[in-house]
Tab-separated table of C-alpha atoms in Angstrom:
chain	number	residue	atom	x	y	z
A	1	MET	CA	0.000	0.000	0.000
A	2	TYR	CA	1.218	3.477	-0.756
A	3	GLU	CA	1.458	6.416	1.636
A	4	PRO	CA	-0.951	9.279	0.991
A	5	ASN	CA	0.499	12.594	-0.092
A	6	VAL	CA	0.096	15.706	2.030
A	7	VAL	CA	-1.755	18.588	0.377
A	8	GLY	CA	0.960	20.630	-1.349
A	9	ASP	CA	3.290	17.670	-2.053
A	10	TRP	CA	4.226	16.688	-5.592
A	11	HIS	CA	3.695	13.079	-6.686
A	12	GLU	CA	5.834	11.811	-9.551
A	13	TYR	CA	4.530	9.033	-11.771
A	14	ASP	CA	7.071	6.261	-12.357
A	15	GLU	CA	5.301	5.044	-15.486
A	16	HIS	CA	5.425	8.522	-17.098
A	17	ALA	CA	8.948	9.911	-16.670
A	18	GLY	CA	8.892	13.593	-15.795
A	19	LEU	CA	5.162	13.857	-15.125
A	20	ARG	CA	4.106	14.964	-11.667
A	21	VAL	CA	0.921	16.152	-10.017
A	22	ARG	CA	-0.080	17.856	-6.789
A	23	VAL	CA	-3.169	18.983	-4.927
A	24	HIS	CA	-2.630	22.394	-3.333
A	25	ARG	CA	-4.317	25.614	-2.177
A	26	LEU	CA	-6.946	23.862	-0.094
A	27	GLU	CA	-8.906	26.801	1.323
A	28	GLU	CA	-12.368	28.110	2.098
A	29	SER	CA	-13.576	29.799	-1.066
A	30	GLU	CA	-16.906	30.785	-2.598
A	31	PRO	CA	-17.491	29.562	-6.168
A	32	PRO	CA	-17.233	32.170	-8.942
A	33	ARG	CA	-20.692	31.576	-10.459
A	34	GLY	CA	-22.645	31.431	-7.190
A	35	ARG	CA	-23.608	28.698	-4.795
A	36	ASP	CA	-25.494	25.591	-5.846
A	37	ASP	CA	-28.864	25.146	-4.116
A	38	ALA	CA	-27.851	21.610	-3.121
A	39	ALA	CA	-25.049	23.087	-0.955
A	40	ALA	CA	-27.378	25.048	1.323
A	41	GLY	CA	-25.987	25.133	4.860
A	42	LEU	CA	-22.590	23.792	3.793
A	43	THR	CA	-19.226	25.582	3.681
A	44	TYR	CA	-17.600	25.875	0.274
A	45	PHE	CA	-13.903	25.198	-0.257
A	46	SER	CA	-11.616	24.906	-3.238
A	47	ALA	CA	-8.502	22.989	-4.187
A	48	ARG	CA	-6.197	23.148	-7.181
A	49	VAL	CA	-4.759	20.136	-8.991
A	50	THR	CA	-1.643	21.009	-10.985
A	51	ILE	CA	-0.046	18.660	-13.499
A	52	GLU	CA	3.527	19.495	-14.498
A	53	ASN	CA	5.705	18.004	-17.232
A	54	ARG	CA	9.413	17.914	-16.443
A	55	GLY	CA	10.119	15.294	-19.097
A	56	SER	CA	11.309	15.619	-22.684
A	57	GLY	CA	8.095	14.741	-24.538
A	58	HIS	CA	4.482	15.867	-24.230
A	59	PHE	CA	1.698	14.057	-22.369
A	60	GLY	CA	-1.982	14.148	-23.183
A	61	VAL	CA	-3.732	14.517	-19.820
A	62	GLN	CA	-7.336	14.345	-18.777
A	63	LEU	CA	-8.795	15.168	-15.368
A	64	GLU	CA	-12.572	15.517	-15.446
A	65	ASP	CA	-15.556	14.914	-13.235
A	66	GLY	CA	-15.618	11.354	-12.007
A	67	GLN	CA	-11.806	11.256	-11.748
A	68	ILE	CA	-11.762	13.242	-8.496
A	69	ASP	CA	-13.263	12.107	-5.190
A	70	VAL	CA	-13.410	14.271	-2.059
A	71	ARG	CA	-14.008	12.869	1.433
A	72	VAL	CA	-14.237	14.901	4.646
A	73	GLY	CA	-14.244	14.356	8.389
A	74	PRO	CA	-13.087	11.394	10.460
A	75	ASP	CA	-15.685	9.075	8.876
A	76	GLY	CA	-14.692	9.956	5.292
A	77	GLU	CA	-18.092	11.174	4.173
A	78	GLY	CA	-18.425	12.379	0.608
A	79	ALA	CA	-18.312	16.122	0.024
A	80	PHE	CA	-20.679	17.847	-2.382
A	81	ILE	CA	-18.631	18.557	-5.519
A	82	ASP	CA	-19.861	21.562	-7.479
A	83	TRP	CA	-19.248	20.380	-11.056
A	84	ARG	CA	-20.776	23.534	-12.534
A	85	ASN	CA	-18.205	25.842	-10.924
A	86	SER	CA	-15.200	23.534	-11.128
A	87	GLN	CA	-12.679	23.801	-13.965
A	88	PHE	CA	-11.271	20.546	-15.328
A	89	ILE	CA	-8.533	19.471	-17.737
A	90	GLU	CA	-10.193	17.874	-20.734
A	91	GLY	CA	-7.707	16.255	-23.126
A	92	PHE	CA	-4.868	18.765	-22.881
A	93	ASP	CA	-1.303	18.248	-24.166
A	94	VAL	CA	1.175	19.269	-21.481
A	95	TYR	CA	4.487	20.004	-23.160
A	96	PRO	CA	7.919	19.988	-21.429
A	97	LEU	CA	8.316	22.626	-18.729
A	98	ARG	CA	4.584	23.434	-18.844
A	99	ARG	CA	1.708	23.007	-16.412
A	100	ALA	CA	-2.056	22.564	-16.504
A	101	THR	CA	-4.258	23.294	-13.484
A	102	ALA	CA	-7.775	22.196	-12.573
A	103	VAL	CA	-9.771	24.055	-9.908
A	104	LEU	CA	-12.242	22.067	-7.842
A	105	TYR	CA	-15.085	23.597	-5.788
A	106	ALA	CA	-16.771	21.471	-3.148
A	107	ALA	CA	-18.870	21.941	-0.020
A	108	ALA	CA	-19.215	20.112	3.286
A	109	PRO	CA	-20.192	20.774	6.912
A	110	GLU	CA	-17.715	23.268	8.399
A	111	ALA	CA	-16.814	20.985	11.321
A	112	ALA	CA	-15.661	18.261	8.896
A	113	LEU	CA	-13.211	20.491	6.994
A	114	THR	CA	-10.336	19.865	9.396
A	115	GLN	CA	-9.839	16.549	7.610
A	116	VAL	CA	-10.097	16.580	3.807
A	117	ASP	CA	-8.951	13.732	1.542
A	118	ILE	CA	-8.798	14.258	-2.212
A	119	GLN	CA	-8.250	11.269	-4.484
A	120	ILE	CA	-7.139	11.728	-8.101
A	121	HIS	CA	-7.379	9.155	-10.894
A	122	LEU	CA	-5.463	10.809	-13.738
A	123	ARG	CA	-5.626	9.665	-17.345
A	124	VAL	CA	-2.402	10.101	-19.338
A	125	ASP	CA	-2.109	9.317	-23.062
A	126	GLU	CA	-5.277	7.175	-22.970
A	127	GLU	CA	-3.942	5.120	-20.014
A	128	TRP	CA	-5.239	5.264	-16.458
A	129	THR	CA	-2.701	5.910	-13.709
A	130	GLU	CA	-3.068	4.503	-10.218
A	131	ARG	CA	-5.321	6.444	-7.871
A	132	ARG	CA	-3.432	8.773	-5.541
A	133	LEU	CA	-4.607	10.441	-2.362
A	134	TRP	CA	-3.768	13.827	-0.837
A	135	ALA	CA	-4.682	14.449	2.802
A	136	GLY	CA	-5.026	17.836	4.457
A	137	GLY	CA	-7.481	20.100	6.174
A	138	ILE	CA	-8.738	23.646	6.477
A	139	GLY	CA	-8.051	25.618	9.637
A	140	ILE	CA	-5.411	23.287	11.019
A	141	LEU	CA	-2.741	25.161	12.920
A	142	GLU	CA	0.676	24.140	11.700
A	143	THR	CA	3.439	23.787	14.232
A	144	THR	CA	6.993	24.511	13.270
A	145	ASN	CA	10.238	23.541	14.938
A	146	ALA	CA	10.714	27.172	15.987
A	147	THR	CA	7.377	27.110	17.787
A	148	ALA	CA	8.276	23.866	19.541
A	149	CYS	CA	11.606	25.300	20.687
A	150	GLN	CA	9.992	28.461	22.013
A	151	THR	CA	7.663	26.468	24.266
A	152	ALA	CA	10.374	24.097	25.508
A	153	ALA	CA	11.326	23.960	29.183
A	154	PRO	CA	14.049	26.470	30.224
A	155	GLY	CA	16.663	23.770	30.940
A	156	SER	CA	16.098	21.735	27.777
A	157	LEU	CA	18.622	21.529	24.963
A	158	SER	CA	16.218	23.065	22.447
A	159	HIS	CA	15.671	26.063	24.751
A	160	GLN	CA	19.441	26.502	25.145
A	161	VAL	CA	19.998	26.373	21.375
A	162	THR	CA	17.175	28.846	20.764
A	163	ALA	CA	18.588	31.246	23.387
A	164	PHE	CA	22.086	30.940	21.892
A	165	LEU	CA	20.865	31.661	18.340
A	166	LYS	CA	18.800	34.585	19.562
A	167	ASP	CA	21.867	36.053	21.320
A	168	GLN	CA	23.903	35.657	18.122
A	169	THR	CA	21.411	37.587	16.008
A	170	GLU	CA	20.911	40.498	18.410
A	171	PRO	CA	23.222	43.480	17.825
A	172	GLY	CA	25.928	43.835	20.473
A	173	PRO	CA	27.024	47.059	22.211
A	174	THR	CA	28.616	49.596	19.930
A	175	THR	CA	32.005	51.124	20.705
A	176	PRO	CA	32.684	54.810	20.001
């Protein structure tokens, strides 16, 4: 079994040298042509799927409705996908050093948006690739190593290193 990608990570396809894809910009966003009546009471969000060609030849790619599945919340319930507002890639040739991007609009209960899984089943040159999953969420606070060091106990090694680096970056006394 493969590991899911994190939203923002690139996934390279072994069977298509140079071709890679990523799901990114997962954010709350209203659709450009207005809300669908079926999404009443739900929170809209969007995600981008970018396909990039770093190889030497071109690839014919297709990413349309039915090739994207969105699940939300801890139980993996299906999100409402707004096909009318979404923009897909329908039989496009991606040449070397070029990209093509699809924009997906979906809606789900706001409480479920902290866990969003987006599965892509890309079609390249009339062949289906394996399904790949990107996991992420909206409104999740990211912790960084700097944040972890700042909250460390005063006697810990990480606190000592942080204090040392802070002392090194502060300007010292000036001499006349």
